[in-house]
Amino acid sequence: MNFYELSDKVFKYSFGNPINTEAVVTKGEKVKNEALRYFNIDDTEGMRFTYKMTKEQVVWGLGENLKGMNKRGGIYDSFCSDDPRHTPDKKSLYGAHNFLVVDGKETFGVFIDYPGKVIFDIGFSEESSLIIAIEEKDVEVYIITGEKPLEIVREFLSIIGEGYAPPKWAFGYQQSRWSYPNEESVREVAKKFIENNIPCDAIYLDIDYMERFKDFTIDQKAFPEFKTFAKEMKDKGFRLIPIIDAGVKIEKDYDIYEEGLENNYFCQDEEGKAFMAAVWPGRCHFPDFLNPQVRTWFGLKYKVLTDLGIEGFWNDMNEPALFYTERGLKEAVSLAKVSENENLDIYSFFKLKDSFNNMSNSLEDYKSFYHNINGDKINHYKVHNLYGYNMTRAAGEGLNLIDSSKRFLLLSRASYIGMHRYGGIWTGDNHSWWEHLLLNIKMMPSLNMCGFLYIGADTGGFGGDTNHELITRWTQFSIFTPLFRNHAAMGTRKQEPFSFEEETIKNLRNTLELRYALIPYIYSEYMKSLKNKDMYFKPLSFEYTDDFSKRVENQLLLGASLMITPIYEENSLGRYVYLPEDMVLWKVKNYQERIYEILKGGHHYIDVGLNEVPIFLRKDKAFILGKHSKNVDSLNNEELKVIAFVENETTYVYYDDDGTTKDYKTGTHEEVIINIKKCGEDDFAIEIKNKGNTKVRVLNLEIIDTNGRVHKKILSVET
Ligand code: MIG
């Protein structure tokens, strides 16, 4: 084992001959050996790391996963999986995010940098054991020390590199469906948003926009004048976001297929032929995204679409999902060769049934193809979790070559730690189930811990039919997630905001207007989290140290100042909330009406009508509120509200930048620093600093004092 010190808090232990995943960007100094901290190692078969947990310890992390924010009591297989039914018994979703923080009297972080399957048994097999197991002996383990979980997370975020910033318009509402298959249907959706006065920034194009599901092609019948159409939509205020799938269709004269084959850019089978499996386009080959040359080649193909005016993409099926291979098909078909009147015994019947069920995403298939990593032929199974990550990396790097100064919207379904540098993720094929709204809430801080900031779920649920209540409650939560997209599967009921009855449309419109009014705060908090290596969503106990906060899994801290308490249960017109300190409650029906109520620290039941969004403002904190518009590009934030709850003093740093270029990376941005200090009974001293030429002209302050009185002041911002 080699031991490296990355800082005085981060230690890397390198066992055997690990594959460089490039998850971590910081290189450490190699120092003398020391035994792995915290864990016992058993290397009789693969590697098994065991830590004895005390009863009081909570385990946070693991990014995109099922179960609670506290991962104890569960067993998780880190193995990117295309499984469209996220039921509680499942062990894997689309991402592989092997970072967790053990929090208690002894507190530390651990990251298992291993590109194959990792099993996290967190007090499942043995109540007090945290067991991490891999099948091989080549692995890098990072241990991160620190006093508190947030401090440990921030150390981790600083070694995996700065995250991805989408363009500002990507903070607007986005509408999707599988599918809006042609010009007319997209035009119709746009028209309904306009007619119903509902803000929206983007409309998604699912697989049907392509010609026979071929990447970087457009179905000429469905979109005869794509470039003109994209411009027409943009002029109306909507960007189009096409999907790109991992599988490349095998079709003679299709350039991607021909070039890939000619240059050996596809993953190969045992015999060195391009590996073949079927997905949407039928039989496909799979670009070897682990090879940098292939990444550049594929990444530059996005130019076909950027040349037509496209500014955003979503990369799908990149676990990679495999519907079937010839092998699986043969096996199933041969089992199915039974005569119709055969009396199958029950075992052969199940075997036959399973052979069809197990045809997709089978381990045997994953073990049957290879990548070329620096000239070495590496079995896919060993590096499975790097595939989606590197597809999106290909896109990110390609888009950077296409236009190095422009920010594009980029989403991936599969991911590994490190991919946050290239794009965001949506959390895949959830269902229109209340359980998945709660899961969505719990997953957000875990993903932030692993570097993923531009995240969100399919609002309303992808599979199954939503109803007016679920879409309303889900939308009321999703207005706080950086990625805010409503998406639904083929065959499900329509779930665009205007597809419901008048009252629901009105509630959704008010909710979306609130989102747009919150964009100055949301964007400011997002960018500060990115720049300062911080979390956008936090569990309560990452800031409040009382014992009860650790148990709260259905409320989140949002940025520097707010706490949100979403309604996630059917038929409920309210909920229990826990306040670690006195806070201001603003129940938003319409963001133009602001009635504030002070709630004392402790447990409360609050009424929350279907037309209300509860927002809590923490003590000695402030947030920013703008006005809504039809989309982000037309927001005018020269005049902003500053809403503060002041007992003693608060400072809010309002961040903004051009929202379109990468200039922020070199420090170009604007900041308005607002300091409010209580000086006497009704007296507040206010100081405003303007750094970097802000566009803000006027600040309307609403200062709430501890008696609930609101003090209003209007200040102009000096330039
Ligand atoms: O096998 O492109 O997660 O968002 O609508 C399904 C069709 C493929 C899965 C994605 C989903 C998308 C769907 N895709």
XYZ file of C-alpha atoms and ligand atoms in Angstrom:
733
model
C 0.000 0.000 0.000
C 1.152 3.519 -0.754
C 0.176 6.383 1.465
C -0.203 9.988 0.328
C -1.005 13.159 2.170
C -3.174 15.488 0.117
C -3.456 17.973 2.959
C -3.292 17.721 6.704
C -6.888 16.475 6.584
C -7.021 14.260 3.518
C -5.175 10.965 3.247
C -4.993 8.621 0.327
C -4.231 4.921 0.659
C -3.479 3.214 -2.587
C -3.757 -0.587 -2.666
C -2.395 -2.732 -5.474
C -2.495 -1.214 -8.911
C -5.624 0.938 -9.081
C -7.135 2.374 -12.246
C -7.001 6.155 -12.303
C -10.629 7.268 -12.383
C -9.737 10.967 -12.350
C -12.390 11.556 -9.719
C -9.865 13.407 -7.570
C -7.884 16.263 -9.058
C -5.525 16.969 -6.153
C -2.268 15.066 -6.211
C -0.729 14.331 -2.863
C 2.762 13.845 -1.562
C 3.783 10.252 -1.021
C 4.854 9.772 2.570
C 5.891 6.926 4.814
C 3.398 4.152 5.331
C 0.692 4.373 7.881
C -2.094 1.885 8.501
C -5.501 2.717 7.085
C -7.325 4.865 9.598
C -10.614 3.772 11.163
C -11.075 0.553 9.152
C -9.939 -3.007 9.565
C -8.873 -4.650 6.338
C -9.612 -8.203 5.325
C -8.041 -9.106 1.987
C -8.683 -12.829 1.866
C -11.144 -12.346 -0.976
C -11.084 -9.008 -2.728
C -11.043 -6.250 -0.141
C -13.287 -5.786 2.845
C -13.037 -2.698 4.990
C -14.870 -2.813 8.300
C -15.599 -0.082 10.809
C -17.437 -0.594 14.087
C -20.114 2.039 14.508
C -21.425 3.227 17.829
C -25.190 3.517 18.231
C -25.230 7.295 18.013
C -23.323 7.586 14.724
C -25.163 8.696 11.625
C -23.871 7.860 8.144
C -24.455 10.510 5.484
C -23.739 10.416 1.766
C -23.756 7.935 -1.129
C -25.283 10.508 -3.474
C -27.987 9.150 -5.721
C -29.422 6.308 -3.687
C -32.513 4.956 -2.021
C -33.497 5.043 1.649
C -32.879 7.829 4.138
C -30.381 10.629 4.401
C -28.937 8.544 7.200
C -27.831 5.475 5.298
C -27.731 3.145 8.310
C -29.709 -0.053 8.092
C -29.217 -0.375 4.361
C -27.102 -2.251 1.892
C -26.174 -0.473 -1.324
C -24.498 -1.736 -4.473
C -22.604 0.998 -6.149
C -23.144 -0.094 -9.744
C -24.709 2.263 -12.291
C -28.032 0.658 -13.192
C -30.835 1.398 -15.576
C -33.665 0.200 -13.388
C -36.880 2.109 -13.969
C -38.606 0.922 -10.784
C -37.029 2.549 -7.784
C -38.728 0.425 -5.165
C -37.368 0.370 -1.592
C -35.780 -3.058 -2.012
C -33.473 -1.925 -4.819
C -29.778 -1.512 -4.145
C -28.603 0.573 -7.094
C -29.709 3.538 -9.115
C -27.929 5.300 -11.993
C -25.027 6.880 -10.134
C -21.991 5.516 -8.296
C -21.144 7.984 -5.573
C -18.887 6.216 -3.117
C -18.437 8.961 -0.558
C -19.830 8.956 2.935
C -19.390 10.690 6.245
C -19.628 8.880 9.557
C -20.899 11.415 12.067
C -20.857 11.020 15.830
C -18.369 11.147 18.648
C -15.911 9.958 16.033
C -16.418 11.750 12.729
C -14.653 11.210 9.406
C -15.249 10.862 5.689
C -14.357 8.015 3.356
C -14.254 7.864 -0.427
C -13.743 4.541 -2.178
C -12.262 5.367 -5.535
C -12.953 2.148 -7.366
C -14.609 2.032 -10.805
C -16.287 -1.360 -10.468
C -18.969 -2.548 -8.105
C -18.670 -1.531 -4.451
C -20.945 -2.891 -1.750
C -21.752 -0.630 1.176
C -23.294 -2.645 3.975
C -24.112 0.032 6.513
C -25.381 -1.767 9.565
C -27.509 -4.095 7.482
C -25.873 -7.501 7.994
C -24.523 -6.558 11.397
C -26.169 -3.632 13.128
C -22.953 -2.032 14.270
C -20.711 -2.759 11.275
C -20.015 -0.583 8.318
C -18.622 -2.979 5.740
C -17.319 -1.859 2.385
C -16.474 -4.645 -0.032
C -14.999 -4.882 -3.507
C -14.149 -7.941 -5.555
C -10.544 -6.990 -6.302
C -7.519 -5.683 -4.469
C -6.748 -2.581 -6.517
C -8.388 0.412 -4.942
C -7.772 3.891 -3.616
C -9.294 4.818 -0.292
C -9.455 8.420 0.850
C -9.948 9.234 4.501
C -10.954 12.748 5.375
C -10.684 14.010 8.890
C -12.395 16.969 10.490
C -14.546 17.968 13.402
C -17.883 18.275 11.658
C -19.582 16.698 8.633
C -19.782 19.949 6.694
C -16.095 20.619 7.179
C -15.298 17.096 5.941
C -17.577 17.484 2.932
C -15.898 20.754 2.035
C -12.483 19.112 2.177
C -13.796 16.416 -0.117
C -15.288 18.946 -2.517
C -11.960 20.700 -2.691
C -10.108 17.571 -3.860
C -12.610 16.585 -6.566
C -12.439 19.930 -8.340
C -14.795 22.782 -9.070
C -18.236 21.798 -10.259
C -20.112 22.653 -13.397
C -22.000 25.897 -13.832
C -24.913 25.772 -16.253
C -26.039 28.929 -18.006
C -28.378 31.065 -15.947
C -31.361 30.284 -18.158
C -31.022 26.677 -16.999
C -32.362 27.849 -13.634
C -35.694 28.478 -15.306
C -38.514 25.976 -15.513
C -38.056 23.235 -18.129
C -40.741 21.141 -19.753
C -40.198 17.668 -21.050
C -42.123 14.644 -22.168
C -41.344 11.424 -23.950
C -42.049 12.753 -26.519
C -42.915 15.942 -28.257
C -42.136 14.140 -31.487
C -42.416 16.882 -34.080
C -42.482 20.628 -34.727
C -46.232 20.940 -34.305
C -46.258 19.287 -30.898
C -43.404 21.453 -29.591
C -45.031 24.565 -31.026
C -48.273 23.620 -29.330
C -46.597 23.219 -25.936
C -44.890 26.593 -26.288
C -48.173 28.185 -27.278
C -49.930 26.829 -24.208
C -47.238 28.208 -21.903
C -47.660 31.607 -23.503
C -51.469 31.495 -23.485
C -51.576 30.411 -19.885
C -48.992 32.950 -18.812
C -46.781 30.308 -17.309
C -43.048 30.962 -17.366
C -40.790 28.418 -19.039
C -37.263 28.369 -20.428
C -36.793 25.096 -22.230
C -38.590 22.298 -24.009
C -36.965 18.888 -24.277
C -36.700 16.671 -27.310
C -36.763 13.002 -26.455
C -35.553 10.199 -28.751
C -38.204 10.689 -31.435
C -36.589 13.828 -32.854
C -33.832 11.640 -34.261
C -33.875 9.709 -37.468
C -34.280 6.068 -36.396
C -32.795 6.950 -32.977
C -29.432 7.803 -34.470
C -27.370 10.273 -32.419
C -26.708 13.628 -34.090
C -29.370 13.167 -36.740
C -32.767 14.795 -37.095
C -35.898 13.206 -38.435
C -36.560 15.299 -41.509
C -40.263 14.536 -41.576
C -40.795 15.571 -37.992
C -38.480 18.599 -38.087
C -38.034 19.586 -41.747
C -36.413 22.931 -40.941
C -34.751 22.282 -37.624
C -32.494 25.328 -37.558
C -35.291 27.718 -38.442
C -37.536 26.007 -35.959
C -34.978 26.219 -33.142
C -34.679 29.916 -33.852
C -38.425 30.384 -33.913
C -38.648 28.716 -30.500
C -35.779 30.724 -29.067
C -37.367 33.934 -30.302
C -40.466 32.918 -28.425
C -38.336 32.350 -25.339
C -37.828 28.570 -25.337
C -34.592 26.665 -25.812
C -34.734 23.146 -27.212
C -32.829 20.421 -25.391
C -32.252 17.251 -27.435
C -31.386 13.881 -25.912
C -28.256 11.920 -26.877
C -28.068 8.182 -26.218
C -24.937 6.154 -25.584
C -25.562 3.449 -28.200
C -24.592 4.154 -31.811
C -26.825 2.527 -34.398
C -25.260 -0.013 -36.703
C -26.260 1.289 -40.086
C -24.245 1.424 -43.242
C -23.249 4.965 -44.288
C -24.233 6.446 -40.949
C -21.128 8.581 -40.324
C -20.842 7.990 -36.575
C -21.037 4.261 -37.096
C -18.610 4.249 -40.020
C -16.034 6.502 -38.348
C -16.270 4.631 -35.065
C -15.696 1.317 -36.759
C -12.885 2.552 -38.942
C -10.956 4.036 -36.032
C -11.665 1.288 -33.512
C -13.545 3.762 -31.335
C -16.091 1.259 -30.058
C -15.849 -1.079 -27.092
C -14.748 -4.521 -28.216
C -15.834 -8.035 -27.501
C -13.613 -10.964 -26.574
C -12.515 -11.438 -30.185
C -11.692 -7.791 -30.729
C -14.791 -7.034 -32.805
C -16.952 -4.047 -31.963
C -19.224 -5.095 -29.110
C -22.853 -5.250 -30.093
C -26.014 -4.881 -28.026
C -29.452 -3.563 -28.789
C -30.983 -0.387 -27.414
C -33.479 2.046 -28.978
C -31.969 2.076 -32.451
C -31.797 -1.730 -32.520
C -28.308 -3.184 -32.721
C -25.663 -0.731 -31.603
C -22.005 -0.272 -30.848
C -20.808 1.620 -27.806
C -18.176 4.344 -28.009
C -15.259 3.652 -25.705
C -15.563 6.860 -23.713
C -12.716 5.792 -21.440
C -10.366 6.534 -24.298
C -9.552 10.277 -24.563
C -9.359 10.141 -28.368
C -12.854 8.715 -28.523
C -14.085 11.402 -26.173
C -12.763 14.134 -28.423
C -14.283 12.495 -31.488
C -17.713 11.994 -29.945
C -17.650 15.297 -28.066
C -17.115 17.247 -31.266
C -20.176 15.599 -32.815
C -22.345 17.791 -30.601
C -21.393 20.531 -33.044
C -23.900 19.090 -35.493
C -26.568 20.344 -33.112
C -24.896 23.455 -31.699
C -24.577 24.631 -35.317
C -28.348 24.433 -35.496
C -28.710 26.689 -32.472
C -28.848 24.097 -29.686
C -27.480 25.148 -26.289
C -28.208 22.165 -24.087
C -28.215 18.359 -24.051
C -29.183 15.405 -21.904
C -27.112 12.235 -22.147
C -29.211 9.145 -21.581
C -28.767 5.351 -21.422
C -25.150 5.715 -20.386
C -24.903 3.167 -17.564
C -24.772 1.830 -20.327
C -28.246 0.335 -20.617
C -28.285 -2.796 -22.810
C -31.673 -4.128 -23.861
C -30.260 -7.385 -25.121
C -27.265 -8.967 -26.783
C -27.159 -11.803 -29.256
C -26.003 -14.058 -26.431
C -28.960 -13.212 -24.185
C -31.379 -13.474 -27.035
C -30.041 -16.851 -28.116
C -30.278 -18.191 -24.608
C -33.850 -17.029 -24.152
C -34.934 -18.206 -27.550
C -33.393 -21.621 -27.092
C -35.177 -22.013 -23.771
C -38.355 -20.884 -25.451
C -38.106 -23.699 -27.970
C -40.648 -25.748 -26.125
C -43.598 -27.211 -27.871
C -46.926 -25.567 -27.125
C -48.370 -28.525 -25.322
C -45.318 -29.234 -23.225
C -46.064 -29.573 -19.539
C -43.232 -27.388 -18.134
C -42.331 -28.101 -14.549
C -42.391 -25.017 -12.412
C -38.583 -24.566 -12.336
C -38.139 -24.746 -16.062
C -41.084 -22.387 -16.406
C -39.437 -19.795 -14.144
C -36.122 -20.305 -15.861
C -37.806 -19.555 -19.161
C -39.524 -16.478 -17.746
C -36.332 -15.196 -16.122
C -34.331 -15.688 -19.269
C -36.491 -12.984 -20.834
C -36.529 -10.754 -17.773
C -32.776 -10.964 -17.303
C -31.969 -10.272 -20.905
C -31.495 -6.550 -20.222
C -28.477 -5.116 -18.420
C -27.142 -8.560 -17.630
C -23.889 -8.975 -15.749
C -22.801 -11.578 -18.227
C -23.058 -9.009 -20.990
C -21.230 -6.369 -18.966
C -18.440 -8.886 -18.479
C -18.259 -9.656 -22.181
C -16.769 -6.454 -23.542
C -13.637 -4.371 -23.176
C -12.202 -0.879 -23.073
C -8.891 0.314 -24.332
C -7.224 2.174 -21.466
C -3.773 3.389 -22.511
C -3.393 0.370 -24.743
C -4.563 -2.109 -22.081
C -7.636 -4.185 -22.731
C -9.759 -3.741 -19.594
C -12.954 -5.670 -18.985
C -15.985 -3.413 -18.817
C -17.244 -4.931 -15.587
C -14.156 -3.648 -13.769
C -14.727 -0.061 -14.846
C -18.480 -0.106 -15.325
C -19.137 2.974 -13.206
C -16.946 5.178 -15.374
C -18.964 4.859 -18.560
C -21.676 7.481 -18.127
C -19.234 9.801 -16.403
C -16.949 9.693 -19.410
C -19.748 10.052 -21.929
C -20.725 13.296 -20.259
C -17.108 14.256 -19.924
C -16.817 13.736 -23.691
C -19.739 16.090 -24.186
C -18.399 18.652 -21.716
C -14.935 18.614 -23.249
C -16.382 18.654 -26.756
C -18.636 21.611 -26.054
C -15.658 23.383 -24.581
C -13.770 22.846 -27.837
C -16.773 24.005 -29.838
C -17.133 27.210 -27.849
C -14.761 27.617 -24.942
C -16.414 30.673 -23.470
C -20.017 29.505 -23.558
C -21.881 27.696 -20.814
C -24.101 24.882 -22.084
C -26.789 22.965 -20.250
C -25.600 19.392 -19.874
C -27.231 16.529 -17.988
C -26.275 12.929 -17.564
C -28.224 9.974 -16.275
C -25.316 7.786 -15.145
C -22.450 9.285 -13.189
C -19.442 8.720 -10.962
C -17.775 11.140 -8.601
C -15.858 13.674 -10.660
C -18.537 14.003 -13.327
C -19.885 17.058 -11.517
C -17.082 18.987 -13.224
C -18.733 18.462 -16.612
C -22.478 18.450 -16.097
C -25.451 17.959 -13.849
C -27.718 14.970 -13.416
C -31.388 14.214 -13.351
C -32.273 11.362 -11.072
C -33.691 9.086 -13.750
C -36.945 7.243 -14.159
C -38.823 7.853 -10.943
C -42.582 7.328 -10.695
C -45.586 9.491 -10.015
C -45.550 8.177 -6.474
C -45.599 10.264 -3.297
C -42.763 8.076 -2.028
C -40.595 9.378 -4.836
C -41.249 12.980 -3.928
C -39.907 12.214 -0.453
C -36.991 10.305 -1.972
C -36.252 13.316 -4.149
C -36.080 15.530 -1.056
C -33.738 13.181 0.786
C -31.428 12.631 -2.162
C -30.605 16.279 -2.765
C -28.162 16.904 0.127
C -26.538 13.487 -0.391
C -25.831 14.435 -3.993
C -24.449 17.824 -2.966
C -22.036 16.023 -0.645
C -20.678 14.201 -3.692
C -20.162 17.370 -5.709
C -23.369 17.330 -7.747
C -25.064 20.707 -7.543
C -27.021 20.973 -10.761
C -29.569 18.321 -9.868
C -33.275 17.644 -9.882
C -35.802 14.871 -10.373
C -38.516 14.423 -12.971
C -41.091 16.665 -11.351
C -44.499 15.057 -11.194
C -42.915 11.640 -11.693
C -41.784 9.940 -14.898
C -43.514 6.547 -14.862
C -47.199 6.203 -14.057
C -49.896 8.836 -13.897
C -49.639 11.850 -11.676
C -52.665 13.702 -10.347
C -53.396 17.349 -9.608
C -52.328 17.109 -5.988
C -49.057 15.284 -6.592
C -47.983 17.572 -9.425
C -48.752 20.566 -7.234
C -46.832 19.356 -4.185
C -43.946 18.117 -6.285
C -43.707 21.391 -8.165
C -43.784 23.231 -4.840
C -40.649 21.317 -3.870
C -38.869 21.393 -7.229
C -38.911 25.184 -7.407
C -36.002 24.967 -4.975
C -33.876 22.479 -6.945
C -31.325 23.984 -9.338
C -32.517 21.734 -12.161
C -36.292 22.166 -12.317
C -37.782 19.942 -14.980
C -41.155 18.285 -15.399
C -40.839 15.072 -17.424
C -43.134 12.106 -18.032
C -42.937 8.761 -19.778
C -44.621 7.664 -22.926
C -48.146 6.446 -22.346
C -48.648 8.377 -19.114
C -51.148 11.145 -18.604
C -50.183 14.638 -19.664
C -48.493 16.535 -16.903
C -47.579 19.951 -18.229
C -48.881 22.617 -15.830
C -51.651 23.607 -18.243
C -52.939 20.036 -18.544
C -54.937 20.323 -15.321
C -58.050 22.188 -14.220
C -58.203 25.917 -13.604
C -57.435 25.905 -9.890
C -54.414 23.642 -10.296
C -53.129 25.707 -13.204
C -53.414 28.777 -11.005
C -51.540 27.134 -8.133
C -48.835 25.924 -10.478
C -48.534 29.337 -12.099
C -48.118 31.005 -8.698
C -45.550 28.399 -7.717
C -43.558 28.873 -10.904
C -43.692 32.637 -10.514
C -42.223 32.183 -7.056
C -39.399 30.152 -8.573
C -38.568 32.921 -10.992
C -38.745 35.527 -8.218
C -36.334 33.378 -6.196
C -33.805 33.007 -9.016
C -31.594 35.853 -7.732
C -31.252 33.972 -4.435
C -31.095 30.494 -5.974
C -28.461 31.504 -8.502
C -26.458 33.418 -5.914
C -26.487 30.437 -3.550
C -25.696 27.987 -6.333
C -22.689 29.918 -7.557
C -21.386 30.558 -4.047
C -21.685 26.840 -3.250
C -19.735 26.099 -6.400
C -17.011 28.669 -5.814
C -16.710 28.148 -2.066
C -16.893 24.331 -2.118
C -20.076 24.273 -0.143
C -23.438 22.527 -0.210
C -26.581 24.151 -1.595
C -28.951 21.781 0.225
C -27.936 20.649 3.695
C -29.422 18.402 6.321
C -30.375 20.511 9.357
C -27.658 19.022 11.524
C -24.912 20.242 9.198
C -25.545 23.668 10.729
C -27.456 23.053 13.942
C -25.794 20.926 16.574
C -28.764 20.072 18.796
C -29.546 16.360 19.050
C -32.923 16.456 17.351
C -31.715 18.054 14.109
C -29.903 14.853 13.179
C -33.197 13.016 13.004
C -34.875 15.391 10.595
C -34.938 13.952 7.077
C -37.886 15.779 5.552
C -36.748 19.375 5.848
C -33.709 20.932 4.180
C -31.556 23.970 4.602
C -31.404 25.833 1.327
C -28.366 28.010 0.856
C -27.247 30.414 3.524
C -30.584 31.596 4.811
C -33.628 29.421 4.211
C -35.149 26.203 5.468
C -37.767 24.376 3.422
C -40.402 21.981 4.699
C -42.119 20.473 1.660
C -45.436 18.667 1.820
C -44.866 15.167 0.510
C -47.935 13.296 1.723
C -51.197 12.771 -0.005
C -54.285 14.518 1.394
C -52.297 16.495 3.908
C -53.087 20.118 4.438
C -50.183 20.656 6.748
C -47.291 18.934 8.446
C -45.070 18.735 11.489
C -41.965 20.855 11.351
C -38.993 21.129 13.646
C -37.310 24.467 14.201
C -33.835 24.335 15.714
C -34.241 28.044 16.550
C -36.793 30.842 16.111
C -37.561 31.433 12.453
C -39.838 33.482 10.232
C -42.454 31.553 8.298
C -43.654 32.925 4.995
C -46.446 30.854 3.484
C -46.377 31.839 -0.131
C -49.610 31.842 -2.075
C -48.393 34.500 -4.395
C -44.939 35.962 -3.862
C -46.260 39.515 -4.155
C -48.118 39.028 -0.881
C -45.843 38.738 2.058
C -47.211 37.946 5.475
C -44.606 36.860 7.975
C -45.083 34.949 11.159
C -42.468 34.199 13.799
C -42.338 30.651 15.047
C -40.401 29.776 18.168
C -37.773 27.060 18.079
C -39.201 23.584 18.702
C -41.932 21.386 17.251
C -44.928 22.760 15.434
C -47.748 21.703 13.214
C -48.282 24.131 10.353
C -51.267 24.310 8.028
C -50.253 24.363 4.388
C -53.024 24.658 1.829
C -52.608 23.215 -1.633
C -52.051 26.777 -2.803
C -49.239 27.502 -0.350
C -45.466 27.020 -0.257
C -43.929 27.302 3.199
C -40.552 29.033 3.379
C -38.656 29.515 6.628
C -36.129 32.312 7.054
C -33.481 31.604 9.653
C -32.511 34.001 12.407
C -30.022 36.708 11.563
C -30.205 35.755 7.917
C -31.456 37.455 4.803
C -32.477 36.423 1.330
C -33.177 38.075 -1.981
C -36.382 38.184 -3.941
C -36.799 39.494 -7.462
C -39.753 39.476 -9.812
C -40.906 36.817 -12.215
C -40.969 37.064 -15.958
C -41.804 34.756 -18.847
C -38.269 33.345 -18.792
C -34.850 33.928 -17.285
C -33.538 36.017 -20.171
C -36.239 38.582 -19.606
C -35.882 38.881 -15.839
C -35.156 42.392 -14.726
C -33.389 42.386 -11.399
C -32.367 46.019 -11.144
C -34.701 46.287 -8.203
C -34.547 43.561 -5.585
C -36.096 42.849 -2.235
C -33.925 41.958 0.709
C -35.933 40.096 3.299
C -34.140 39.765 6.616
C -34.930 38.374 10.041
C -32.733 40.300 12.414
C -32.205 39.829 16.086
C -28.681 41.218 16.130
C -26.955 41.393 12.798
C -26.893 39.741 9.406
C -24.765 39.932 6.296
C -25.919 38.602 2.952
C -23.580 38.286 0.006
C -25.547 38.533 -3.206
C -23.603 37.017 -6.089
C -24.362 37.490 -9.753
C -22.506 37.194 -13.037
C -23.213 37.323 -16.750
C -24.803 33.848 -16.588
C -23.596 32.901 -20.050
C -19.787 32.842 -20.149
C -17.123 31.129 -18.085
C -15.606 34.442 -16.996
C -16.722 33.689 -13.432
C -13.935 31.115 -13.336
C -11.352 33.860 -13.300
C -13.204 35.852 -10.698
C -15.341 38.118 -12.870
C -18.656 38.570 -11.115
C -20.722 41.059 -9.168
C -21.353 41.136 -5.472
C -23.635 43.222 -3.359
C -22.875 42.789 0.319
C -25.709 43.815 2.546
C -25.130 44.230 6.251
C -28.012 44.930 8.604
C -27.356 45.602 12.261
C -29.857 46.251 14.968
C -28.936 49.433 16.849
C -32.006 50.223 18.908
C -35.677 49.345 19.302
C -36.681 50.427 15.794
C -33.314 51.276 14.464
C -31.196 49.319 12.002
C -27.857 50.356 10.561
C -27.546 49.256 6.973
C -24.405 49.049 4.961
C -24.277 48.143 1.308
C -21.087 47.352 -0.551
C -21.027 47.020 -4.257
C -18.215 45.059 -5.811
C -17.813 44.606 -9.522
C -20.403 46.900 -11.053
C -23.675 45.362 -10.100
C -26.747 45.861 -12.246
C -28.802 46.238 -9.090
C -30.028 49.813 -8.641
C -32.511 49.667 -5.815
C -32.873 47.474 -2.774
C -36.212 47.259 -1.007
C -35.532 46.039 2.478
C -38.050 44.256 4.619
C -36.466 43.735 7.987
C -38.436 41.537 10.332
C -37.608 42.051 13.996
C -38.006 39.509 16.780
C -41.485 40.849 17.536
C -42.552 40.159 14.002
C -42.724 43.799 13.012
C -41.598 44.610 9.497
C -39.366 47.623 8.915
C -39.278 48.765 5.329
C -36.502 50.780 3.739
C -35.643 51.644 0.191
C -32.007 52.141 -0.666
C -30.301 52.875 -3.898
C -27.105 51.089 -4.744
C -24.137 53.362 -5.378
C -22.210 52.578 -8.482
O -35.483 3.392 -21.988
O -35.663 8.316 -24.121
O -34.429 8.205 -18.299
O -35.946 10.293 -19.306
O -37.622 9.757 -21.510
C -36.013 4.664 -21.757
C -36.729 7.768 -23.443
C -35.098 5.700 -22.325
C -34.905 6.906 -20.254
C -34.773 8.276 -19.668
C -36.053 9.018 -19.859
C -36.375 9.109 -21.327
C -36.451 7.702 -21.946
N -35.197 6.988 -21.678
